[in-house]
Coordinates of C-alpha atoms in Angstrom, one line a residue:
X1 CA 0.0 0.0 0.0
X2 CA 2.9 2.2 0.7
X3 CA 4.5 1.4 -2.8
X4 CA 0.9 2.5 -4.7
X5 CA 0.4 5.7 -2.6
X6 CA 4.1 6.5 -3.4
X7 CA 3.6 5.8 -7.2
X8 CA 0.2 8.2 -7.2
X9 CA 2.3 10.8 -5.6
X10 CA 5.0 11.1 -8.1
X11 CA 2.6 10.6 -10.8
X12 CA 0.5 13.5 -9.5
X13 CA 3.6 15.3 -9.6
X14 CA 4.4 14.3 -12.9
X15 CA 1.2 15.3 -14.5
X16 CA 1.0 19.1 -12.6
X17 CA 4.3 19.3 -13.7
X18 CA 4.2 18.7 -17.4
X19 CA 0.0 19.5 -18.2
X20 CA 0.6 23.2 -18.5
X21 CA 4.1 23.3 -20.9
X22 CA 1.8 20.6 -23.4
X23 CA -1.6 22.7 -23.1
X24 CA 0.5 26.3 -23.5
X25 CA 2.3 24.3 -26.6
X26 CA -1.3 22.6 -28.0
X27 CA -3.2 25.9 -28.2
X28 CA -0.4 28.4 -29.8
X29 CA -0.2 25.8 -32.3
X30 CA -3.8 25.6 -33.2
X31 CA -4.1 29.4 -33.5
X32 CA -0.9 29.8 -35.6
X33 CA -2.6 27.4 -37.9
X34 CA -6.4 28.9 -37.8
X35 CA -6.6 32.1 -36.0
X36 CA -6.1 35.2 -37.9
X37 CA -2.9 37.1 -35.6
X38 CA -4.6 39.9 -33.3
X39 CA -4.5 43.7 -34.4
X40 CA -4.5 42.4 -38.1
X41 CA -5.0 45.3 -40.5
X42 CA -8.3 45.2 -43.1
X43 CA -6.1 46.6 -46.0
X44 CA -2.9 46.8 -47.0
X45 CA -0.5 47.2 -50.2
X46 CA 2.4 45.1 -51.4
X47 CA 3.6 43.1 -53.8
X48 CA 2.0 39.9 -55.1
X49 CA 3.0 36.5 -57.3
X50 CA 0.9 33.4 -58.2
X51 CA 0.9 29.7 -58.2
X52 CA 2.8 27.8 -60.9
X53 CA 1.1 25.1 -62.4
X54 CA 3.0 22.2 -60.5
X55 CA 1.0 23.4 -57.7
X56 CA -2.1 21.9 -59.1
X57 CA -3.7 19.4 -56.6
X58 CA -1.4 19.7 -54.4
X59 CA -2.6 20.4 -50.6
X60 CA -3.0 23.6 -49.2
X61 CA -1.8 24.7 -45.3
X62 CA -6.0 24.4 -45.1
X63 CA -6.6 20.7 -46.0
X64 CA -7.7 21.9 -49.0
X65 CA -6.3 20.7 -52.9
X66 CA -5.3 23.8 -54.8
X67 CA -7.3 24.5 -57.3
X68 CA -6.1 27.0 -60.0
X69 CA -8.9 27.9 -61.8
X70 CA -10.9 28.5 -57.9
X71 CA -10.3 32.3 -56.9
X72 CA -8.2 31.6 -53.9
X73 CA -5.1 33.0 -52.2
X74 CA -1.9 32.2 -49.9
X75 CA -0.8 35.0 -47.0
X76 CA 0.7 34.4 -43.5
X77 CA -1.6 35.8 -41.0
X78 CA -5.3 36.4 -42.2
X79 CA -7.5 33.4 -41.2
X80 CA -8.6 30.3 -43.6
X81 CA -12.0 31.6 -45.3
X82 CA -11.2 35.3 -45.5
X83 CA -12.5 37.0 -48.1
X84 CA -10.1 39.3 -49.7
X85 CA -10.5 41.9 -52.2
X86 CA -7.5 42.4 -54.2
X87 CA -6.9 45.2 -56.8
X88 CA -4.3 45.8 -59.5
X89 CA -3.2 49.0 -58.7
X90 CA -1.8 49.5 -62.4
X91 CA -5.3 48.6 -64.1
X92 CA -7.5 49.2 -61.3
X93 CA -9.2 45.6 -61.8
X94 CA -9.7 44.2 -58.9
X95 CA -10.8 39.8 -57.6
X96 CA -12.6 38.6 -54.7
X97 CA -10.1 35.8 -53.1
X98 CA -10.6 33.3 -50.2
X99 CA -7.4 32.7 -48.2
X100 CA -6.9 28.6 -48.0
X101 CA -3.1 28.7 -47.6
X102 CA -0.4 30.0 -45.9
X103 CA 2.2 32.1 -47.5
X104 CA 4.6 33.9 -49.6
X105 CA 7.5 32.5 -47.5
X106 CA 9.3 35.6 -49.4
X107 CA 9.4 38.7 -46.9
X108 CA 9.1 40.8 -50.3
X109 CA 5.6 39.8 -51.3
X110 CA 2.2 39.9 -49.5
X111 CA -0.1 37.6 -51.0
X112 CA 0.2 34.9 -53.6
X113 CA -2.7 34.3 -56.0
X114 CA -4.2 31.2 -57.8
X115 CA -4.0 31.3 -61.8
X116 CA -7.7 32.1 -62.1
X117 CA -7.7 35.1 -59.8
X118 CA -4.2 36.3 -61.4
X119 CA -5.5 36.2 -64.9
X120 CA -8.4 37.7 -64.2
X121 CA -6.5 40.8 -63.1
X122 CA -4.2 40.8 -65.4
X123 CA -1.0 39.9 -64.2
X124 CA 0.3 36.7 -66.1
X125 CA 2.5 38.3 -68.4
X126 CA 4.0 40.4 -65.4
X127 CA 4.2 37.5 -62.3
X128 CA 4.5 39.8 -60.1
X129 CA 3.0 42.8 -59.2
X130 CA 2.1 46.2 -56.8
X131 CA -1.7 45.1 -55.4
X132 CA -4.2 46.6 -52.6
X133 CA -5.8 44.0 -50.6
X134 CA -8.5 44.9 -48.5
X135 CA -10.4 42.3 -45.8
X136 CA -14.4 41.9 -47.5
X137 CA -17.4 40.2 -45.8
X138 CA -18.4 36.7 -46.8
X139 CA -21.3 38.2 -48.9
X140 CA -19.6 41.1 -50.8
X141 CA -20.5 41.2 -54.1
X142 CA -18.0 42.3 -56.7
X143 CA -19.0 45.3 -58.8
X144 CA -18.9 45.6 -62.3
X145 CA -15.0 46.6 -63.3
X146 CA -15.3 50.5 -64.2
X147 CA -12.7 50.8 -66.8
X148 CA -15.7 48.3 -68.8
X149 CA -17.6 50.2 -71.9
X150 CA -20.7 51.6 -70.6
X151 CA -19.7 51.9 -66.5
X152 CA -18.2 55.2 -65.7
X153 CA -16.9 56.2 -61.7
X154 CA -18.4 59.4 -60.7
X155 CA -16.8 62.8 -60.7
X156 CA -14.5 63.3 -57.8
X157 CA -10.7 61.7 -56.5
X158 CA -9.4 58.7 -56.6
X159 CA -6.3 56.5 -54.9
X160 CA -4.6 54.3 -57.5
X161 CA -6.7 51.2 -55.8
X162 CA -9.7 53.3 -57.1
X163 CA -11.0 54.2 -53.3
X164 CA -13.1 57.4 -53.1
X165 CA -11.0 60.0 -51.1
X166 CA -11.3 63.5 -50.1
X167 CA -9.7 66.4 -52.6
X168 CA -5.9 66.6 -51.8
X169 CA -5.0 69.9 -50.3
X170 CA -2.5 72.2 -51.6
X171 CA -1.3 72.6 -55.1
X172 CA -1.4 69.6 -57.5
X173 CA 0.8 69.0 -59.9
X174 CA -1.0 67.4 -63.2
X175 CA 1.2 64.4 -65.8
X176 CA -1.4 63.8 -68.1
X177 CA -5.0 63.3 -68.7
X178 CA -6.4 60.2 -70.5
X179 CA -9.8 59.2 -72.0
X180 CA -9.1 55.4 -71.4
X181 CA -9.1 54.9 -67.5
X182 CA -6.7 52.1 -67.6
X183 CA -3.8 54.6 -69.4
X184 CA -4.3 56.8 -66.5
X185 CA -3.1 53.5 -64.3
X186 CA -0.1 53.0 -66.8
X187 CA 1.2 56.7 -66.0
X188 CA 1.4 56.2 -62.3
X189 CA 3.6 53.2 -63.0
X190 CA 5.5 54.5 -65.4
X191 CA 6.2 57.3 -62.9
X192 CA 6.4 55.3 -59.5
X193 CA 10.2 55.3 -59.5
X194 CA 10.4 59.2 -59.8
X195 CA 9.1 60.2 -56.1
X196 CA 7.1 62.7 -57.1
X197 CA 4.2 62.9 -54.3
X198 CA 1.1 61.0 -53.6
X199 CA -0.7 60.4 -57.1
X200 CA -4.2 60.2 -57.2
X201 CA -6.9 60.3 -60.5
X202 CA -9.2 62.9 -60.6
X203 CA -12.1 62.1 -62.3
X204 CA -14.0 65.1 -64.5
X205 CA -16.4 65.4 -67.5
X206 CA -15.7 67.2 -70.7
X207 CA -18.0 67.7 -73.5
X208 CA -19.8 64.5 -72.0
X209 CA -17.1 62.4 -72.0
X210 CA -15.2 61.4 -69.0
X211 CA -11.8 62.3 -68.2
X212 CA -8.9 60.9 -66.6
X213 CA -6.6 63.2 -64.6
X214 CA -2.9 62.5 -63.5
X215 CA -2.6 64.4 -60.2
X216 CA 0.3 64.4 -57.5
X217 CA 0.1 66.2 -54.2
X218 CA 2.6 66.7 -51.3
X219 CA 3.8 69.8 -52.2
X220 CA 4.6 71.7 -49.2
X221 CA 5.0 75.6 -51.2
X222 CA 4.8 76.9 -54.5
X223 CA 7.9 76.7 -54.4
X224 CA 8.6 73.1 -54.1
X225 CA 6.0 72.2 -56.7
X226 CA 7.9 74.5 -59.2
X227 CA 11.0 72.9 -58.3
X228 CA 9.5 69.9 -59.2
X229 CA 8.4 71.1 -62.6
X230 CA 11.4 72.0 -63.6
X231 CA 13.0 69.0 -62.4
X232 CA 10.6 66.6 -64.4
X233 CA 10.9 68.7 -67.2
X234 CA 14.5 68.5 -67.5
X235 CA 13.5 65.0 -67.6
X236 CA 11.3 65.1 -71.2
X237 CA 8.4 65.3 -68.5
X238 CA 5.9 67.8 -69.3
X239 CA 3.3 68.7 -66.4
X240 CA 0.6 71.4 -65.1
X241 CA 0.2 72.9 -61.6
X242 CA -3.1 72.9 -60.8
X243 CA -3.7 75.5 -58.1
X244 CA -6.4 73.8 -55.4
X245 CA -7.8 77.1 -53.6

């Protein structure tokens, strides 16, 4: 009897011991591999790539067999069944994603796409490319793309993810203005190496037809907008200041 009440001792022992170090271990696993991190951000910008085709069938960090022609999406933190809009910020098209996997395991790129949802923005030729995701509810309904025929954005500012913002304060300097939306896109990537201030599209209406603005903002003074003039002009760059007040 005094052998068994020994043995129940140190097993008690034993199990106090060890219990907490195995529970602690069990449950930071589980939300690593489910749980969205805490304080994630709802939108964000970075650079994204897609699946190659060897991927195809192959299982996903959610159980789930990748699918390339399924809109779906790899990124480290957000939580399996998120529904992520992601938009082209060169084009403006944009592609409502579901996160099944986990990944890039590159610290340069932010989300990885399947084939489908990379095509359907446009981004095969280029494999990689500058996106804005932003988190979407599980009903959201994609809108028709506005740089379609026949669907026009109203009158008013835009970022270059196409998100409704307030008029940019101070002078603006203008690089262009474009019928077709989507050449409006192509100029603030042609330019995005340059640092020239916070673009934005400005969206106006002449003679009934709708046009496409090229505007950068930042510009603390006359001055340094008109040093910046001069500077892209020097450059082959020609460019307006639009005076705001």
């Amino acid at each position: 009897m005094k052998v068994l009440r020994i043995y129940i001792f140190k097993t008690n022992i034993l199990i106090i011991k060890n219990i907490p170090y195995i529970t602690i271990f069990t449950i930071l696993f589980i939300f690593c591999q489910h749980f969205t991190v805490f304080a994630q951000t709802k939108t964000a910008s970075g650079i994204a790539s897609y699946y190659a085709n060897k991927f195809q069938g192959r299982k996903t960090a959610s159980g789930d067999k990748y699918d390339k022609n399924k809109f779906t999406a790899a990124h480290r933190t957000y939580a399996f069944g998120t529904k992520l809009k992601v938009t082209n910020i060169a084009n403006g098209k944009s592609i409502v994603v579901t996160v099944n996997d986990r990944g890039p395991y590159s610290n340069h790129r932010l989300i990885d796409l399947s084939y489908a949802a990379a095509k359907h923005i446009d981004m095969i030729q280029q494999g990689v490319i500058e996106v804005h995701i932003e988190v979407v509810s599980e009903n959201y309904k994609m809108p028709s793309s506005p740089t379609k025929k026949g669907n026009s954005l109203s009158e008013g500012y835009y970022s270059k993810s196409l998100i409704a913002i307030a008029p940019p304060k101070g002078p603006l300097l203008q690089i262009g203005s474009f019928s077709v939306q989507e050449n409006a896109f192509k100029r603030i990537e042609e330019l995005k190496l340059m640092n020239i201030g916070q673009a934005c599209i400005q969206v106006i209406t002449v003679r009934r037809k709708q046009v496409y603005r090229v505007l950068y903002s930042g510009f603390h003074s006359k001055e340094a907008i008109s040093q910046k003039k001069l500077e892209l002009k020097k450059k082959g760059i020609d460019s307006i200041i639009v005076d705001t007040e």
